PDB file of C-alpha atoms in Angstrom:
ATOM      1  CA  UNK A  28     -12.785  -1.936  10.536  1.00  0.00           C
ATOM      2  CA  UNK A  29     -10.189  -4.482  11.609  1.00  0.00           C
ATOM      3  CA  UNK A  30     -10.162  -7.220   8.982  1.00  0.00           C
ATOM      4  CA  UNK A  31      -6.886  -8.846   9.939  1.00  0.00           C
ATOM      5  CA  UNK A  32      -6.611 -12.447  11.044  1.00  0.00           C
ATOM      6  CA  UNK A  33      -4.250 -11.584  13.901  1.00  0.00           C
ATOM      7  CA  UNK A  34      -5.262  -9.226  16.684  1.00  0.00           C
ATOM      8  CA  UNK A  35      -3.234  -6.077  17.069  1.00  0.00           C
ATOM      9  CA  UNK A  36      -1.356  -5.622  20.326  1.00  0.00           C
ATOM     10  CA  UNK A  37      -1.599  -1.805  20.453  1.00  0.00           C
ATOM     11  CA  UNK A  38      -5.320  -1.354  19.886  1.00  0.00           C
ATOM     12  CA  UNK A  39      -5.021   2.323  20.856  1.00  0.00           C
ATOM     13  CA  UNK A  40      -3.234   2.866  17.517  1.00  0.00           C
ATOM     14  CA  UNK A  41      -5.753   0.983  15.369  1.00  0.00           C
ATOM     15  CA  UNK A  42      -7.535   3.088  12.735  1.00  0.00           C
ATOM     16  CA  UNK A  43     -10.996   1.841  11.774  1.00  0.00           C
ATOM     17  CA  UNK A  44     -12.905   4.807  10.339  1.00  0.00           C
ATOM     18  CA  UNK A  45     -13.078   4.751   6.540  1.00  0.00           C
ATOM     19  CA  UNK A  46     -12.278   8.473   6.225  1.00  0.00           C
ATOM     20  CA  UNK A  47      -9.169   8.044   8.398  1.00  0.00           C
ATOM     21  CA  UNK A  48      -8.034   5.004   6.408  1.00  0.00           C
ATOM     22  CA  UNK A  49      -8.435   7.035   3.202  1.00  0.00           C
ATOM     23  CA  UNK A  50      -6.304   9.813   4.714  1.00  0.00           C
ATOM     24  CA  UNK A  51      -3.544   7.296   5.363  1.00  0.00           C
ATOM     25  CA  UNK A  52      -3.858   5.849   1.838  1.00  0.00           C
ATOM     26  CA  UNK A  53      -3.605   9.384   0.436  1.00  0.00           C
ATOM     27  CA  UNK A  54      -0.654  10.364   2.653  1.00  0.00           C
ATOM     28  CA  UNK A  55       1.568   7.370   1.887  1.00  0.00           C
ATOM     29  CA  UNK A  56       3.523   7.657  -1.339  1.00  0.00           C
ATOM     30  CA  UNK A  57       5.114   4.243  -1.725  1.00  0.00           C
ATOM     31  CA  UNK A  58       3.716   0.727  -1.441  1.00  0.00           C
ATOM     32  CA  UNK A  59       6.255  -1.937  -0.411  1.00  0.00           C
ATOM     33  CA  UNK A  60       5.349  -5.326  -1.878  1.00  0.00           C
ATOM     34  CA  UNK A  61       6.687  -8.525  -0.365  1.00  0.00           C
ATOM     35  CA  UNK A  62       6.701 -11.355  -2.919  1.00  0.00           C
ATOM     36  CA  UNK A  63       7.754 -14.958  -2.286  1.00  0.00           C
ATOM     37  CA  UNK A  64      10.882 -16.013  -4.196  1.00  0.00           C
ATOM     38  CA  UNK A  65      11.854 -19.637  -3.442  1.00  0.00           C
ATOM     39  CA  UNK A  66      12.763 -19.418   0.220  1.00  0.00           C
ATOM     40  CA  UNK A  67      13.176 -15.669   0.511  1.00  0.00           C
ATOM     41  CA  UNK A  68      10.956 -12.612   0.417  1.00  0.00           C
ATOM     42  CA  UNK A  69      11.623 -10.105  -2.344  1.00  0.00           C
ATOM     43  CA  UNK A  70      10.491  -6.598  -1.359  1.00  0.00           C
ATOM     44  CA  UNK A  71       9.979  -3.988  -4.034  1.00  0.00           C
ATOM     45  CA  UNK A  72       8.729  -0.396  -3.636  1.00  0.00           C
ATOM     46  CA  UNK A  73       6.117   0.871  -6.125  1.00  0.00           C
ATOM     47  CA  UNK A  74       3.908   3.911  -6.574  1.00  0.00           C
ATOM     48  CA  UNK A  75       0.229   3.064  -6.254  1.00  0.00           C
ATOM     49  CA  UNK A  76      -3.340   4.170  -6.530  1.00  0.00           C
ATOM     50  CA  UNK A  77      -6.296   2.580  -4.786  1.00  0.00           C
ATOM     51  CA  UNK A  78      -9.984   2.027  -4.421  1.00  0.00           C
ATOM     52  CA  UNK A  79     -11.502   1.588  -0.993  1.00  0.00           C
ATOM     53  CA  UNK A  80     -15.211   0.863  -0.869  1.00  0.00           C
ATOM     54  CA  UNK A  81     -17.324  -0.962   1.704  1.00  0.00           C
ATOM     55  CA  UNK A  82     -14.203  -2.053   3.565  1.00  0.00           C
ATOM     56  CA  UNK A  83     -12.618  -3.615   0.462  1.00  0.00           C
ATOM     57  CA  UNK A  84      -9.178  -2.312  -0.454  1.00  0.00           C
ATOM     58  CA  UNK A  85      -7.667  -2.710  -3.920  1.00  0.00           C
ATOM     59  CA  UNK A  86      -4.237  -1.316  -4.745  1.00  0.00           C
ATOM     60  CA  UNK A  87      -3.047  -0.659  -8.294  1.00  0.00           C
ATOM     61  CA  UNK A  88       0.521  -0.361  -9.532  1.00  0.00           C
ATOM     62  CA  UNK A  89       2.453  -0.812 -12.755  1.00  0.00           C
ATOM     63  CA  UNK A  90       5.747  -2.225 -13.915  1.00  0.00           C
ATOM     64  CA  UNK A  91       7.703  -3.563 -16.845  1.00  0.00           C
ATOM     65  CA  UNK A  92       6.502  -6.465 -18.983  1.00  0.00           C
ATOM     66  CA  UNK A  93       9.573  -8.462 -17.924  1.00  0.00           C
ATOM     67  CA  UNK A  94      11.574  -8.857 -14.750  1.00  0.00           C
ATOM     68  CA  UNK A  95      11.592 -10.517 -11.355  1.00  0.00           C
ATOM     69  CA  UNK A  96       8.515  -8.699 -10.014  1.00  0.00           C
ATOM     70  CA  UNK A  97       6.384  -9.897 -12.925  1.00  0.00           C
ATOM     71  CA  UNK A  98       7.804 -13.439 -12.739  1.00  0.00           C
ATOM     72  CA  UNK A  99       7.012 -13.746  -9.032  1.00  0.00           C
ATOM     73  CA  UNK A 100       3.501 -12.335  -9.462  1.00  0.00           C
ATOM     74  CA  UNK A 101       2.793 -14.776 -12.300  1.00  0.00           C
ATOM     75  CA  UNK A 102       4.228 -17.684 -10.304  1.00  0.00           C
ATOM     76  CA  UNK A 103       2.229 -17.191  -7.100  1.00  0.00           C
ATOM     77  CA  UNK A 104       0.293 -13.916  -6.942  1.00  0.00           C
ATOM     78  CA  UNK A 105       0.192 -13.722  -3.158  1.00  0.00           C
ATOM     79  CA  UNK A 106       1.782 -10.676  -1.567  1.00  0.00           C
ATOM     80  CA  UNK A 107       2.313  -8.903   1.681  1.00  0.00           C
ATOM     81  CA  UNK A 108       2.292  -5.131   1.589  1.00  0.00           C
ATOM     82  CA  UNK A 109       3.208  -2.154   3.732  1.00  0.00           C
ATOM     83  CA  UNK A 110       2.918   1.579   3.310  1.00  0.00           C
ATOM     84  CA  UNK A 111       3.705   4.342   5.758  1.00  0.00           C
ATOM     85  CA  UNK A 112       4.184   8.057   6.083  1.00  0.00           C
ATOM     86  CA  UNK A 113       7.732   7.659   7.258  1.00  0.00           C
ATOM     87  CA  UNK A 114       8.857   8.136  10.768  1.00  0.00           C
ATOM     88  CA  UNK A 115       9.541  11.082  12.947  1.00  0.00           C
ATOM     89  CA  UNK A 116      11.278  10.277  16.195  1.00  0.00           C
ATOM     90  CA  UNK A 117       9.679  11.892  19.223  1.00  0.00           C
ATOM     91  CA  UNK A 118      12.367  12.087  21.895  1.00  0.00           C
ATOM     92  CA  UNK A 119      12.061  12.093  25.656  1.00  0.00           C
ATOM     93  CA  UNK A 120      14.434  14.378  27.536  1.00  0.00           C
ATOM     94  CA  UNK A 121      15.429  11.985  30.317  1.00  0.00           C
ATOM     95  CA  UNK A 122      14.363   8.432  29.456  1.00  0.00           C
ATOM     96  CA  UNK A 123      15.452   6.635  26.250  1.00  0.00           C
ATOM     97  CA  UNK A 124      12.813   3.932  26.837  1.00  0.00           C
ATOM     98  CA  UNK A 125      10.136   6.579  26.293  1.00  0.00           C
ATOM     99  CA  UNK A 126      11.234   7.579  22.791  1.00  0.00           C
ATOM    100  CA  UNK A 127       8.540   6.894  20.215  1.00  0.00           C
ATOM    101  CA  UNK A 128       7.750   7.514  16.537  1.00  0.00           C
ATOM    102  CA  UNK A 129       5.004   9.480  14.846  1.00  0.00           C
ATOM    103  CA  UNK A 130       3.620   7.614  11.827  1.00  0.00           C
ATOM    104  CA  UNK A 131       0.613   6.331   9.940  1.00  0.00           C
ATOM    105  CA  UNK A 132       0.730   2.942   8.231  1.00  0.00           C
ATOM    106  CA  UNK A 133      -1.219   0.172   6.570  1.00  0.00           C
ATOM    107  CA  UNK A 134       0.008  -3.421   6.542  1.00  0.00           C
ATOM    108  CA  UNK A 135      -1.745  -6.380   4.956  1.00  0.00           C
ATOM    109  CA  UNK A 136      -1.763  -9.204   2.457  1.00  0.00           C
ATOM    110  CA  UNK A 137      -3.688 -10.234  -0.605  1.00  0.00           C
ATOM    111  CA  UNK A 138      -3.599 -11.525  -4.151  1.00  0.00           C
ATOM    112  CA  UNK A 139      -2.238  -9.774  -7.210  1.00  0.00           C
ATOM    113  CA  UNK A 140      -3.746 -10.084 -10.664  1.00  0.00           C
ATOM    114  CA  UNK A 141      -2.480  -8.715 -13.964  1.00  0.00           C
ATOM    115  CA  UNK A 142      -4.878  -6.440 -15.843  1.00  0.00           C
ATOM    116  CA  UNK A 143      -5.045  -7.592 -19.458  1.00  0.00           C
ATOM    117  CA  UNK A 144      -7.539  -5.353 -21.273  1.00  0.00           C
ATOM    118  CA  UNK A 145      -6.106  -2.156 -22.749  1.00  0.00           C
ATOM    119  CA  UNK A 146      -9.178  -0.049 -21.931  1.00  0.00           C
ATOM    120  CA  UNK A 147      -9.117  -1.177 -18.295  1.00  0.00           C
ATOM    121  CA  UNK A 148      -5.358  -0.509 -18.166  1.00  0.00           C
ATOM    122  CA  UNK A 149      -5.919   3.015 -19.503  1.00  0.00           C
ATOM    123  CA  UNK A 150      -8.679   3.658 -16.975  1.00  0.00           C
ATOM    124  CA  UNK A 151      -6.522   2.447 -14.080  1.00  0.00           C
ATOM    125  CA  UNK A 152      -3.444   4.362 -15.226  1.00  0.00           C
ATOM    126  CA  UNK A 153      -5.514   7.519 -15.723  1.00  0.00           C
ATOM    127  CA  UNK A 154      -6.767   7.217 -12.138  1.00  0.00           C
ATOM    128  CA  UNK A 155      -3.262   6.307 -10.972  1.00  0.00           C
ATOM    129  CA  UNK A 156      -1.769   9.432 -12.552  1.00  0.00           C
ATOM    130  CA  UNK A 157      -4.552  11.624 -11.145  1.00  0.00           C
ATOM    131  CA  UNK A 158      -3.896  10.302  -7.639  1.00  0.00           C
ATOM    132  CA  UNK A 159      -0.124  10.713  -7.755  1.00  0.00           C
ATOM    133  CA  UNK A 160       0.148  13.932  -9.782  1.00  0.00           C
ATOM    134  CA  UNK A 161      -3.157  15.727  -9.203  1.00  0.00           C
ATOM    135  CA  UNK A 162      -3.469  16.197 -12.977  1.00  0.00           C
ATOM    136  CA  UNK A 163      -5.747  14.703 -15.619  1.00  0.00           C
ATOM    137  CA  UNK A 164      -3.757  12.743 -18.216  1.00  0.00           C
ATOM    138  CA  UNK A 165      -4.714  10.895 -21.372  1.00  0.00           C
ATOM    139  CA  UNK A 166      -3.145   7.440 -21.523  1.00  0.00           C
ATOM    140  CA  UNK A 167      -2.586   6.186 -25.068  1.00  0.00           C
ATOM    141  CA  UNK A 168      -2.044   2.719 -26.535  1.00  0.00           C
ATOM    142  CA  UNK A 169       1.571   3.700 -27.221  1.00  0.00           C
ATOM    143  CA  UNK A 170       2.095   4.440 -23.517  1.00  0.00           C
ATOM    144  CA  UNK A 171       0.903   0.931 -22.655  1.00  0.00           C
ATOM    145  CA  UNK A 172       3.683  -0.741 -24.626  1.00  0.00           C
ATOM    146  CA  UNK A 173       6.151  -2.295 -22.228  1.00  0.00           C
ATOM    147  CA  UNK A 174       3.842  -1.664 -19.262  1.00  0.00           C
ATOM    148  CA  UNK A 175       1.968  -4.125 -17.060  1.00  0.00           C
ATOM    149  CA  UNK A 176      -0.795  -2.986 -14.738  1.00  0.00           C
ATOM    150  CA  UNK A 177      -1.464  -4.903 -11.529  1.00  0.00           C
ATOM    151  CA  UNK A 178      -4.301  -5.059  -9.018  1.00  0.00           C
ATOM    152  CA  UNK A 179      -3.737  -6.244  -5.451  1.00  0.00           C
ATOM    153  CA  UNK A 180      -6.975  -7.135  -3.661  1.00  0.00           C
ATOM    154  CA  UNK A 181      -6.345  -7.072   0.086  1.00  0.00           C
ATOM    155  CA  UNK A 182      -7.562 -10.161   1.929  1.00  0.00           C
ATOM    156  CA  UNK A 183      -6.658  -8.485   5.210  1.00  0.00           C
ATOM    157  CA  UNK A 184      -5.106  -5.261   6.413  1.00  0.00           C
ATOM    158  CA  UNK A 185      -4.696  -3.027   9.433  1.00  0.00           C
ATOM    159  CA  UNK A 186      -4.307   0.713   9.537  1.00  0.00           C
ATOM    160  CA  UNK A 187      -2.387   2.272  12.418  1.00  0.00           C
ATOM    161  CA  UNK A 188      -1.312   5.683  13.537  1.00  0.00           C
ATOM    162  CA  UNK A 189       0.736   7.100  16.347  1.00  0.00           C
ATOM    163  CA  UNK A 190       0.578  10.858  16.648  1.00  0.00           C
ATOM    164  CA  UNK A 191       2.205  11.699  19.972  1.00  0.00           C
ATOM    165  CA  UNK A 192       3.014  15.222  21.022  1.00  0.00           C
ATOM    166  CA  UNK A 193       6.511  16.245  22.032  1.00  0.00           C
ATOM    167  CA  UNK A 194       7.205  15.073  25.561  1.00  0.00           C
ATOM    168  CA  UNK A 195       9.478  16.295  28.320  1.00  0.00           C
TER     169      UNK A 195
END
């Protein structure tokens, strides 16, 4: 489903099936947040977990209880985000204009909120750790000290992929 406000130029790369979007969410390891900071954009990479149900994407991440990221989130809460699987250049033997990249990505924007309840924080961090490590962990109150947990609800996003084969 394409829920972006701006149409995508390369519609052949648009990913709309929920299962395919989940594959991209699972394959990407880092979420790049773009936060507004008085005339500039501050971009910070974070690990993340997610929920994706009925076309609604929520991304979860954590950070320190102090610092620029927290200050900017508290000040405005709006964010742009990007995640990708990295790039692999696919060369062309005789024409440099025909080089391309293989990738999968999701780009969007939304609002960030800070999770305040300890039980909800534990639940989110437990899910977060399961998604990034594949293991079940028990999150304790002690582990929450010095840790903020954030939720980014996407207002819009697009998933893309380009999976070309090697060309001559």
